Amino acid sequence: MQLARVLGQVVSTVKQSGLDRFTLLLLQDSTGEGPQDVDGPVYVAVDLVGAGVGEIVLVASGGAARVAAGADAPTDRAVVAIADTVIRGGSVTYRNT
């Protein structure tokens, strides 16, 4: 799994039937310096937990994303959790307020 920040949503009125029940989120991976520091390509993932813009989330990819999404939706990435707190080296580096 990977930590990522939610940047926004992708709205699609026409999509495969397996994706009908999901919101599509625009994400960018955390750099590892701090959960809020993001870098790299922006990508889309199905939202399984109701995450919002600006939140730090856990993203499953590959087969794990398909299993989490119920295997009836073609997806490579799925948001499976919203981070409340991230602790690194004994220090809180992120707290969802």
PDB file of N, CA and C in Angstrom:
ATOM      1  N   MET A   1       0.841  -1.185   0.000  1.00  0.00           N
ATOM      2  CA  MET A   1       0.000   0.000   0.000  1.00  0.00           C
ATOM      3  C   MET A   1       0.880   1.240   0.000  1.00  0.00           C
ATOM      4  N   GLN A   2       0.296   2.325  -0.426  1.00  0.00           N
ATOM      5  CA  GLN A   2       1.001   3.594  -0.578  1.00  0.00           C
ATOM      6  C   GLN A   2       0.174   4.697   0.051  1.00  0.00           C
ATOM      7  N   LEU A   3       0.841   5.642   0.714  1.00  0.00           N
ATOM      8  CA  LEU A   3       0.160   6.848   1.185  1.00  0.00           C
ATOM      9  C   LEU A   3       0.060   7.829   0.022  1.00  0.00           C
ATOM     10  N   ALA A   4      -1.087   8.485  -0.087  1.00  0.00           N
ATOM     11  CA  ALA A   4      -1.291   9.471  -1.152  1.00  0.00           C
ATOM     12  C   ALA A   4      -2.217  10.562  -0.643  1.00  0.00           C
ATOM     13  N   ARG A   5      -2.191  11.695  -1.331  1.00  0.00           N
ATOM     14  CA  ARG A   5      -3.075  12.824  -1.001  1.00  0.00           C
ATOM     15  C   ARG A   5      -4.152  12.926  -2.070  1.00  0.00           C
ATOM     16  N   VAL A   6      -5.377  13.194  -1.632  1.00  0.00           N
ATOM     17  CA  VAL A   6      -6.494  13.375  -2.554  1.00  0.00           C
ATOM     18  C   VAL A   6      -6.446  14.801  -3.093  1.00  0.00           C
ATOM     19  N   LEU A   7      -6.340  14.918  -4.413  1.00  0.00           N
ATOM     20  CA  LEU A   7      -6.272  16.229  -5.064  1.00  0.00           C
ATOM     21  C   LEU A   7      -7.619  16.687  -5.599  1.00  0.00           C
ATOM     22  N   GLY A   8      -8.494  15.744  -5.903  1.00  0.00           N
ATOM     23  CA  GLY A   8      -9.788  16.102  -6.472  1.00  0.00           C
ATOM     24  C   GLY A   8     -10.554  14.875  -6.909  1.00  0.00           C
ATOM     25  N   GLN A   9     -11.582  15.096  -7.722  1.00  0.00           N
ATOM     26  CA  GLN A   9     -12.422  14.026  -8.233  1.00  0.00           C
ATOM     27  C   GLN A   9     -12.413  14.026  -9.754  1.00  0.00           C
ATOM     28  N   VAL A  10     -12.722  12.875 -10.311  1.00  0.00           N
ATOM     29  CA  VAL A  10     -12.959  12.750 -11.749  1.00  0.00           C
ATOM     30  C   VAL A  10     -14.432  12.391 -11.905  1.00  0.00           C
ATOM     31  N   VAL A  11     -15.176  13.200 -12.630  1.00  0.00           N
ATOM     32  CA  VAL A  11     -16.600  12.952 -12.839  1.00  0.00           C
ATOM     33  C   VAL A  11     -16.769  12.322 -14.214  1.00  0.00           C
ATOM     34  N   SER A  12     -17.442  11.180 -14.230  1.00  0.00           N
ATOM     35  CA  SER A  12     -17.679  10.464 -15.474  1.00  0.00           C
ATOM     36  C   SER A  12     -19.116   9.956 -15.480  1.00  0.00           C
ATOM     37  N   THR A  13     -19.929  10.493 -16.369  1.00  0.00           N
ATOM     38  CA  THR A  13     -21.327  10.066 -16.429  1.00  0.00           C
ATOM     39  C   THR A  13     -21.491   8.786 -17.237  1.00  0.00           C
ATOM     40  N   VAL A  14     -20.531   8.477 -18.087  1.00  0.00           N
ATOM     41  CA  VAL A  14     -20.563   7.239 -18.860  1.00  0.00           C
ATOM     42  C   VAL A  14     -19.350   6.414 -18.446  1.00  0.00           C
ATOM     43  N   LYS A  15     -19.620   5.243 -17.836  1.00  0.00           N
ATOM     44  CA  LYS A  15     -18.539   4.353 -17.408  1.00  0.00           C
ATOM     45  C   LYS A  15     -19.052   2.928 -17.354  1.00  0.00           C
ATOM     46  N   GLN A  16     -18.138   1.986 -17.256  1.00  0.00           N
ATOM     47  CA  GLN A  16     -18.517   0.587 -17.199  1.00  0.00           C
ATOM     48  C   GLN A  16     -19.408   0.340 -15.988  1.00  0.00           C
ATOM     49  N   SER A  17     -20.358  -0.558 -16.114  1.00  0.00           N
ATOM     50  CA  SER A  17     -21.353  -0.775 -15.057  1.00  0.00           C
ATOM     51  C   SER A  17     -20.726  -1.131 -13.713  1.00  0.00           C
ATOM     52  N   GLY A  18     -19.603  -1.828 -13.679  1.00  0.00           N
ATOM     53  CA  GLY A  18     -18.945  -2.182 -12.418  1.00  0.00           C
ATOM     54  C   GLY A  18     -18.410  -0.979 -11.653  1.00  0.00           C
ATOM     55  N   LEU A  19     -18.259   0.151 -12.336  1.00  0.00           N
ATOM     56  CA  LEU A  19     -17.743   1.363 -11.690  1.00  0.00           C
ATOM     57  C   LEU A  19     -18.851   2.301 -11.209  1.00  0.00           C
ATOM     58  N   ASP A  20     -20.102   1.971 -11.506  1.00  0.00           N
ATOM     59  CA  ASP A  20     -21.226   2.852 -11.182  1.00  0.00           C
ATOM     60  C   ASP A  20     -21.281   3.271  -9.724  1.00  0.00           C
ATOM     61  N   ARG A  21     -20.948   2.386  -8.814  1.00  0.00           N
ATOM     62  CA  ARG A  21     -21.116   2.682  -7.387  1.00  0.00           C
ATOM     63  C   ARG A  21     -19.926   3.408  -6.763  1.00  0.00           C
ATOM     64  N   PHE A  22     -18.910   3.709  -7.554  1.00  0.00           N
ATOM     65  CA  PHE A  22     -17.694   4.315  -7.017  1.00  0.00           C
ATOM     66  C   PHE A  22     -17.521   5.768  -7.427  1.00  0.00           C
ATOM     67  N   THR A  23     -16.967   6.554  -6.513  1.00  0.00           N
ATOM     68  CA  THR A  23     -16.447   7.873  -6.842  1.00  0.00           C
ATOM     69  C   THR A  23     -15.016   7.663  -7.319  1.00  0.00           C
ATOM     70  N   LEU A  24     -14.596   8.413  -8.308  1.00  0.00           N
ATOM     71  CA  LEU A  24     -13.233   8.333  -8.815  1.00  0.00           C
ATOM     72  C   LEU A  24     -12.449   9.527  -8.269  1.00  0.00           C
ATOM     73  N   LEU A  25     -11.321   9.249  -7.636  1.00  0.00           N
ATOM     74  CA  LEU A  25     -10.510  10.302  -7.025  1.00  0.00           C
ATOM     75  C   LEU A  25      -9.210  10.514  -7.779  1.00  0.00           C
ATOM     76  N   LEU A  26      -8.752  11.755  -7.794  1.00  0.00           N
ATOM     77  CA  LEU A  26      -7.471  12.138  -8.360  1.00  0.00           C
ATOM     78  C   LEU A  26      -6.463  12.173  -7.220  1.00  0.00           C
ATOM     79  N   LEU A  27      -5.375  11.395  -7.330  1.00  0.00           N
ATOM     80  CA  LEU A  27      -4.409  11.239  -6.240  1.00  0.00           C
ATOM     81  C   LEU A  27      -2.986  11.508  -6.692  1.00  0.00           C
ATOM     82  N   GLN A  28      -2.131  11.799  -5.696  1.00  0.00           N
ATOM     83  CA  GLN A  28      -0.693  11.905  -5.922  1.00  0.00           C
ATOM     84  C   GLN A  28       0.001  11.290  -4.724  1.00  0.00           C
ATOM     85  N   ASP A  29       1.005  10.446  -4.973  1.00  0.00           N
ATOM     86  CA  ASP A  29       1.680   9.713  -3.910  1.00  0.00           C
ATOM     87  C   ASP A  29       2.505  10.609  -2.993  1.00  0.00           C
ATOM     88  N   SER A  30       2.576  10.205  -1.722  1.00  0.00           N
ATOM     89  CA  SER A  30       3.419  10.863  -0.730  1.00  0.00           C
ATOM     90  C   SER A  30       4.874  10.574  -1.063  1.00  0.00           C
ATOM     91  N   THR A  31       5.746  11.533  -0.801  1.00  0.00           N
ATOM     92  CA  THR A  31       7.165  11.367  -1.124  1.00  0.00           C
ATOM     93  C   THR A  31       7.924  10.578  -0.066  1.00  0.00           C
ATOM     94  N   GLY A  32       7.360  10.436   1.111  1.00  0.00           N
ATOM     95  CA  GLY A  32       8.064   9.762   2.192  1.00  0.00           C
ATOM     96  C   GLY A  32       8.674  10.752   3.164  1.00  0.00           C
ATOM     97  N   GLU A  33       8.926  11.983   2.729  1.00  0.00           N
ATOM     98  CA  GLU A  33       9.441  13.013   3.630  1.00  0.00           C
ATOM     99  C   GLU A  33       8.401  13.337   4.692  1.00  0.00           C
ATOM    100  N   GLY A  34       7.189  13.456   4.276  1.00  0.00           N
ATOM    101  CA  GLY A  34       6.048  13.700   5.136  1.00  0.00           C
ATOM    102  C   GLY A  34       4.820  13.336   4.338  1.00  0.00           C
ATOM    103  N   PRO A  35       3.789  12.816   4.968  1.00  0.00           N
ATOM    104  CA  PRO A  35       2.619  12.378   4.220  1.00  0.00           C
ATOM    105  C   PRO A  35       1.973  13.463   3.359  1.00  0.00           C
ATOM    106  N   GLN A  36       2.107  14.717   3.768  1.00  0.00           N
ATOM    107  CA  GLN A  36       1.491  15.806   3.003  1.00  0.00           C
ATOM    108  C   GLN A  36       2.355  16.273   1.838  1.00  0.00           C
ATOM    109  N   ASP A  37       3.623  15.841   1.815  1.00  0.00           N
ATOM    110  CA  ASP A  37       4.519  16.188   0.720  1.00  0.00           C
ATOM    111  C   ASP A  37       4.321  15.179  -0.400  1.00  0.00           C
ATOM    112  N   VAL A  38       3.815  15.633  -1.539  1.00  0.00           N
ATOM    113  CA  VAL A  38       3.517  14.731  -2.639  1.00  0.00           C
ATOM    114  C   VAL A  38       4.356  15.072  -3.859  1.00  0.00           C
ATOM    115  N   ASP A  39       4.574  14.061  -4.689  1.00  0.00           N
ATOM    116  CA  ASP A  39       5.365  14.243  -5.889  1.00  0.00           C
ATOM    117  C   ASP A  39       5.033  13.097  -6.842  1.00  0.00           C
ATOM    118  N   GLY A  40       5.415  13.257  -8.081  1.00  0.00           N
ATOM    119  CA  GLY A  40       5.201  12.199  -9.056  1.00  0.00           C
ATOM    120  C   GLY A  40       3.922  12.391  -9.835  1.00  0.00           C
ATOM    121  N   PRO A  41       3.613  11.388 -10.635  1.00  0.00           N
ATOM    122  CA  PRO A  41       2.434  11.509 -11.497  1.00  0.00           C
ATOM    123  C   PRO A  41       1.130  11.514 -10.713  1.00  0.00           C
ATOM    124  N   VAL A  42       0.153  12.174 -11.270  1.00  0.00           N
ATOM    125  CA  VAL A  42      -1.197  12.195 -10.713  1.00  0.00           C
ATOM    126  C   VAL A  42      -1.956  11.042 -11.365  1.00  0.00           C
ATOM    127  N   TYR A  43      -2.766  10.324 -10.585  1.00  0.00           N
ATOM    128  CA  TYR A  43      -3.493   9.174 -11.110  1.00  0.00           C
ATOM    129  C   TYR A  43      -4.889   9.102 -10.506  1.00  0.00           C
ATOM    130  N   VAL A  44      -5.695   8.207 -11.050  1.00  0.00           N
ATOM    131  CA  VAL A  44      -7.082   8.025 -10.626  1.00  0.00           C
ATOM    132  C   VAL A  44      -7.221   6.693  -9.900  1.00  0.00           C
ATOM    133  N   ALA A  45      -8.023   6.690  -8.831  1.00  0.00           N
ATOM    134  CA  ALA A  45      -8.320   5.459  -8.091  1.00  0.00           C
ATOM    135  C   ALA A  45      -9.788   5.465  -7.703  1.00  0.00           C
ATOM    136  N   VAL A  46     -10.362   4.270  -7.546  1.00  0.00           N
ATOM    137  CA  VAL A  46     -11.740   4.193  -7.055  1.00  0.00           C
ATOM    138  C   VAL A  46     -11.715   4.411  -5.548  1.00  0.00           C
ATOM    139  N   ASP A  47     -12.722   5.102  -5.062  1.00  0.00           N
ATOM    140  CA  ASP A  47     -12.818   5.426  -3.635  1.00  0.00           C
ATOM    141  C   ASP A  47     -13.770   4.447  -2.958  1.00  0.00           C
ATOM    142  N   LEU A  48     -13.251   3.641  -2.035  1.00  0.00           N
ATOM    143  CA  LEU A  48     -14.055   2.658  -1.319  1.00  0.00           C
ATOM    144  C   LEU A  48     -14.470   3.137   0.061  1.00  0.00           C
ATOM    145  N   VAL A  49     -13.965   4.314   0.497  1.00  0.00           N
ATOM    146  CA  VAL A  49     -14.159   4.734   1.891  1.00  0.00           C
ATOM    147  C   VAL A  49     -14.737   6.133   2.075  1.00  0.00           C
ATOM    148  N   GLY A  50     -14.997   6.870   1.014  1.00  0.00           N
ATOM    149  CA  GLY A  50     -15.568   8.209   1.152  1.00  0.00           C
ATOM    150  C   GLY A  50     -14.556   9.283   1.494  1.00  0.00           C
ATOM    151  N   ALA A  51     -13.375   9.224   0.915  1.00  0.00           N
ATOM    152  CA  ALA A  51     -12.320  10.205   1.184  1.00  0.00           C
ATOM    153  C   ALA A  51     -12.638  11.542   0.528  1.00  0.00           C
ATOM    154  N   GLY A  52     -12.070  12.612   1.107  1.00  0.00           N
ATOM    155  CA  GLY A  52     -12.289  13.954   0.592  1.00  0.00           C
ATOM    156  C   GLY A  52     -11.001  14.623   0.164  1.00  0.00           C
ATOM    157  N   VAL A  53     -11.136  15.717  -0.552  1.00  0.00           N
ATOM    158  CA  VAL A  53      -9.991  16.483  -1.047  1.00  0.00           C
ATOM    159  C   VAL A  53      -9.117  16.920   0.124  1.00  0.00           C
ATOM    160  N   GLY A  54      -7.803  16.738  -0.029  1.00  0.00           N
ATOM    161  CA  GLY A  54      -6.834  17.139   0.982  1.00  0.00           C
ATOM    162  C   GLY A  54      -6.492  16.050   1.974  1.00  0.00           C
ATOM    163  N   GLU A  55      -7.285  14.983   2.034  1.00  0.00           N
ATOM    164  CA  GLU A  55      -7.007  13.924   3.008  1.00  0.00           C
ATOM    165  C   GLU A  55      -5.864  13.033   2.540  1.00  0.00           C
ATOM    166  N   ILE A  56      -5.193  12.431   3.513  1.00  0.00           N
ATOM    167  CA  ILE A  56      -4.157  11.442   3.243  1.00  0.00           C
ATOM    168  C   ILE A  56      -4.819  10.077   3.320  1.00  0.00           C
ATOM    169  N   VAL A  57      -4.601   9.258   2.297  1.00  0.00           N
ATOM    170  CA  VAL A  57      -5.274   7.972   2.197  1.00  0.00           C
ATOM    171  C   VAL A  57      -4.269   6.855   1.923  1.00  0.00           C
ATOM    172  N   LEU A  58      -4.714   5.622   2.160  1.00  0.00           N
ATOM    173  CA  LEU A  58      -3.938   4.438   1.802  1.00  0.00           C
ATOM    174  C   LEU A  58      -4.501   3.884   0.508  1.00  0.00           C
ATOM    175  N   VAL A  59      -3.621   3.593  -0.435  1.00  0.00           N
ATOM    176  CA  VAL A  59      -4.027   3.132  -1.750  1.00  0.00           C
ATOM    177  C   VAL A  59      -3.483   1.726  -1.984  1.00  0.00           C
ATOM    178  N   ALA A  60      -4.374   0.800  -2.333  1.00  0.00           N
ATOM    179  CA  ALA A  60      -3.982  -0.550  -2.745  1.00  0.00           C
ATOM    180  C   ALA A  60      -3.893  -0.552  -4.259  1.00  0.00           C
ATOM    181  N   SER A  61      -3.001  -1.389  -4.794  1.00  0.00           N
ATOM    182  CA  SER A  61      -2.860  -1.430  -6.247  1.00  0.00           C
ATOM    183  C   SER A  61      -2.852  -2.871  -6.753  1.00  0.00           C
ATOM    184  N   GLY A  62      -3.001  -3.016  -8.043  1.00  0.00           N
ATOM    185  CA  GLY A  62      -2.971  -4.328  -8.684  1.00  0.00           C
ATOM    186  C   GLY A  62      -4.105  -5.219  -8.239  1.00  0.00           C
ATOM    187  N   GLY A  63      -3.790  -6.492  -8.017  1.00  0.00           N
ATOM    188  CA  GLY A  63      -4.794  -7.467  -7.609  1.00  0.00           C
ATOM    189  C   GLY A  63      -5.489  -7.101  -6.320  1.00  0.00           C
ATOM    190  N   ALA A  64      -4.765  -6.503  -5.388  1.00  0.00           N
ATOM    191  CA  ALA A  64      -5.370  -6.099  -4.112  1.00  0.00           C
ATOM    192  C   ALA A  64      -6.459  -5.046  -4.328  1.00  0.00           C
ATOM    193  N   ALA A  65      -6.263  -4.151  -5.288  1.00  0.00           N
ATOM    194  CA  ALA A  65      -7.274  -3.127  -5.579  1.00  0.00           C
ATOM    195  C   ALA A  65      -8.517  -3.760  -6.184  1.00  0.00           C
ATOM    196  N   ARG A  66      -8.321  -4.726  -7.061  1.00  0.00           N
ATOM    197  CA  ARG A  66      -9.470  -5.393  -7.684  1.00  0.00           C
ATOM    198  C   ARG A  66     -10.264  -6.186  -6.655  1.00  0.00           C
ATOM    199  N   VAL A  67      -9.591  -6.865  -5.741  1.00  0.00           N
ATOM    200  CA  VAL A  67     -10.275  -7.612  -4.688  1.00  0.00           C
ATOM    201  C   VAL A  67     -11.052  -6.655  -3.791  1.00  0.00           C
ATOM    202  N   ALA A  68     -10.421  -5.552  -3.391  1.00  0.00           N
ATOM    203  CA  ALA A  68     -11.076  -4.575  -2.513  1.00  0.00           C
ATOM    204  C   ALA A  68     -12.305  -3.972  -3.183  1.00  0.00           C
ATOM    205  N   ALA A  69     -12.247  -3.795  -4.490  1.00  0.00           N
ATOM    206  CA  ALA A  69     -13.364  -3.186  -5.222  1.00  0.00           C
ATOM    207  C   ALA A  69     -14.460  -4.198  -5.545  1.00  0.00           C
ATOM    208  N   GLY A  70     -14.272  -5.432  -5.145  1.00  0.00           N
ATOM    209  CA  GLY A  70     -15.287  -6.447  -5.383  1.00  0.00           C
ATOM    210  C   GLY A  70     -15.079  -7.230  -6.663  1.00  0.00           C
ATOM    211  N   ALA A  71     -13.961  -7.038  -7.329  1.00  0.00           N
ATOM    212  CA  ALA A  71     -13.565  -7.782  -8.526  1.00  0.00           C
ATOM    213  C   ALA A  71     -14.528  -7.638  -9.704  1.00  0.00           C
ATOM    214  N   ASP A  72     -15.568  -6.812  -9.580  1.00  0.00           N
ATOM    215  CA  ASP A  72     -16.451  -6.616 -10.730  1.00  0.00           C
ATOM    216  C   ASP A  72     -16.195  -5.283 -11.421  1.00  0.00           C
ATOM    217  N   ALA A  73     -15.138  -4.603 -10.984  1.00  0.00           N
ATOM    218  CA  ALA A  73     -14.779  -3.326 -11.595  1.00  0.00           C
ATOM    219  C   ALA A  73     -13.321  -3.388 -12.050  1.00  0.00           C
ATOM    220  N   PRO A  74     -13.043  -2.969 -13.284  1.00  0.00           N
ATOM    221  CA  PRO A  74     -11.657  -2.968 -13.757  1.00  0.00           C
ATOM    222  C   PRO A  74     -10.899  -1.798 -13.142  1.00  0.00           C
ATOM    223  N   THR A  75     -10.088  -2.083 -12.160  1.00  0.00           N
ATOM    224  CA  THR A  75      -9.349  -1.010 -11.498  1.00  0.00           C
ATOM    225  C   THR A  75      -7.941  -1.460 -11.133  1.00  0.00           C
ATOM    226  N   ASP A  76      -6.998  -0.554 -11.240  1.00  0.00           N
ATOM    227  CA  ASP A  76      -5.621  -0.828 -10.848  1.00  0.00           C
ATOM    228  C   ASP A  76      -5.304  -0.263  -9.473  1.00  0.00           C
ATOM    229  N   ARG A  77      -6.111   0.714  -9.016  1.00  0.00           N
ATOM    230  CA  ARG A  77      -5.855   1.341  -7.717  1.00  0.00           C
ATOM    231  C   ARG A  77      -7.168   1.618  -7.009  1.00  0.00           C
ATOM    232  N   ALA A  78      -7.146   1.424  -5.681  1.00  0.00           N
ATOM    233  CA  ALA A  78      -8.345   1.664  -4.879  1.00  0.00           C
ATOM    234  C   ALA A  78      -7.956   2.297  -3.556  1.00  0.00           C
ATOM    235  N   VAL A  79      -8.686   3.335  -3.137  1.00  0.00           N
ATOM    236  CA  VAL A  79      -8.492   3.955  -1.829  1.00  0.00           C
ATOM    237  C   VAL A  79      -9.197   3.067  -0.809  1.00  0.00           C
ATOM    238  N   VAL A  80      -8.416   2.515   0.138  1.00  0.00           N
ATOM    239  CA  VAL A  80      -8.956   1.536   1.085  1.00  0.00           C
ATOM    240  C   VAL A  80      -9.011   2.043   2.525  1.00  0.00           C
ATOM    241  N   ALA A  81      -8.411   3.199   2.807  1.00  0.00           N
ATOM    242  CA  ALA A  81      -8.435   3.751   4.167  1.00  0.00           C
ATOM    243  C   ALA A  81      -8.099   5.236   4.131  1.00  0.00           C
ATOM    244  N   ILE A  82      -8.615   5.967   5.123  1.00  0.00           N
ATOM    245  CA  ILE A  82      -8.275   7.378   5.336  1.00  0.00           C
ATOM    246  C   ILE A  82      -7.390   7.436   6.569  1.00  0.00           C
ATOM    247  N   ALA A  83      -6.219   8.048   6.443  1.00  0.00           N
ATOM    248  CA  ALA A  83      -5.279   8.122   7.575  1.00  0.00           C
ATOM    249  C   ALA A  83      -5.777   9.125   8.611  1.00  0.00           C
ATOM    250  N   ASP A  84      -5.818   8.702   9.868  1.00  0.00           N
ATOM    251  CA  ASP A  84      -6.121   9.612  10.978  1.00  0.00           C
ATOM    252  C   ASP A  84      -4.834  10.247  11.477  1.00  0.00           C
ATOM    253  N   THR A  85      -3.818   9.409  11.654  1.00  0.00           N
ATOM    254  CA  THR A  85      -2.524   9.857  12.153  1.00  0.00           C
ATOM    255  C   THR A  85      -1.433   9.045  11.478  1.00  0.00           C
ATOM    256  N   VAL A  86      -0.311   9.691  11.164  1.00  0.00           N
ATOM    257  CA  VAL A  86       0.871   8.992  10.663  1.00  0.00           C
ATOM    258  C   VAL A  86       1.998   9.287  11.641  1.00  0.00           C
ATOM    259  N   ILE A  87       2.625   8.226  12.133  1.00  0.00           N
ATOM    260  CA  ILE A  87       3.718   8.354  13.103  1.00  0.00           C
ATOM    261  C   ILE A  87       4.966   7.767  12.466  1.00  0.00           C
ATOM    262  N   ARG A  88       6.034   8.552  12.441  1.00  0.00           N
ATOM    263  CA  ARG A  88       7.298   8.111  11.866  1.00  0.00           C
ATOM    264  C   ARG A  88       8.413   8.401  12.847  1.00  0.00           C
ATOM    265  N   GLY A  89       9.176   7.387  13.206  1.00  0.00           N
ATOM    266  CA  GLY A  89      10.285   7.569  14.145  1.00  0.00           C
ATOM    267  C   GLY A  89       9.816   8.067  15.499  1.00  0.00           C
ATOM    268  N   GLY A  90       8.608   7.676  15.899  1.00  0.00           N
ATOM    269  CA  GLY A  90       8.087   8.085  17.191  1.00  0.00           C
ATOM    270  C   GLY A  90       7.446   9.463  17.216  1.00  0.00           C
ATOM    271  N   SER A  91       7.467  10.168  16.083  1.00  0.00           N
ATOM    272  CA  SER A  91       6.881  11.507  16.007  1.00  0.00           C
ATOM    273  C   SER A  91       5.681  11.514  15.081  1.00  0.00           C
ATOM    274  N   VAL A  92       4.659  12.262  15.458  1.00  0.00           N
ATOM    275  CA  VAL A  92       3.486  12.408  14.597  1.00  0.00           C
ATOM    276  C   VAL A  92       3.856  13.322  13.437  1.00  0.00           C
ATOM    277  N   THR A  93       3.760  12.809  12.212  1.00  0.00           N
ATOM    278  CA  THR A  93       4.079  13.610  11.037  1.00  0.00           C
ATOM    279  C   THR A  93       2.829  14.085  10.304  1.00  0.00           C
ATOM    280  N   TYR A  94       1.671  13.522  10.682  1.00  0.00           N
ATOM    281  CA  TYR A  94       0.407  13.942  10.092  1.00  0.00           C
ATOM    282  C   TYR A  94      -0.722  13.595  11.063  1.00  0.00           C
ATOM    283  N   ARG A  95      -1.665  14.518  11.199  1.00  0.00           N
ATOM    284  CA  ARG A  95      -2.877  14.276  11.981  1.00  0.00           C
ATOM    285  C   ARG A  95      -4.041  14.873  11.207  1.00  0.00           C
ATOM    286  N   ASN A  96      -5.028  14.058  10.932  1.00  0.00           N
ATOM    287  CA  ASN A  96      -6.226  14.501  10.217  1.00  0.00           C
ATOM    288  C   ASN A  96      -7.058  15.332  11.189  1.00  0.00           C
ATOM    289  N   THR A  97      -7.282  16.585  10.854  1.00  0.00           N
ATOM    290  CA  THR A  97      -8.025  17.466  11.770  1.00  0.00           C
ATOM    291  C   THR A  97      -9.437  17.666  11.331  1.00  0.00           C
TER     292      THR A  97
END
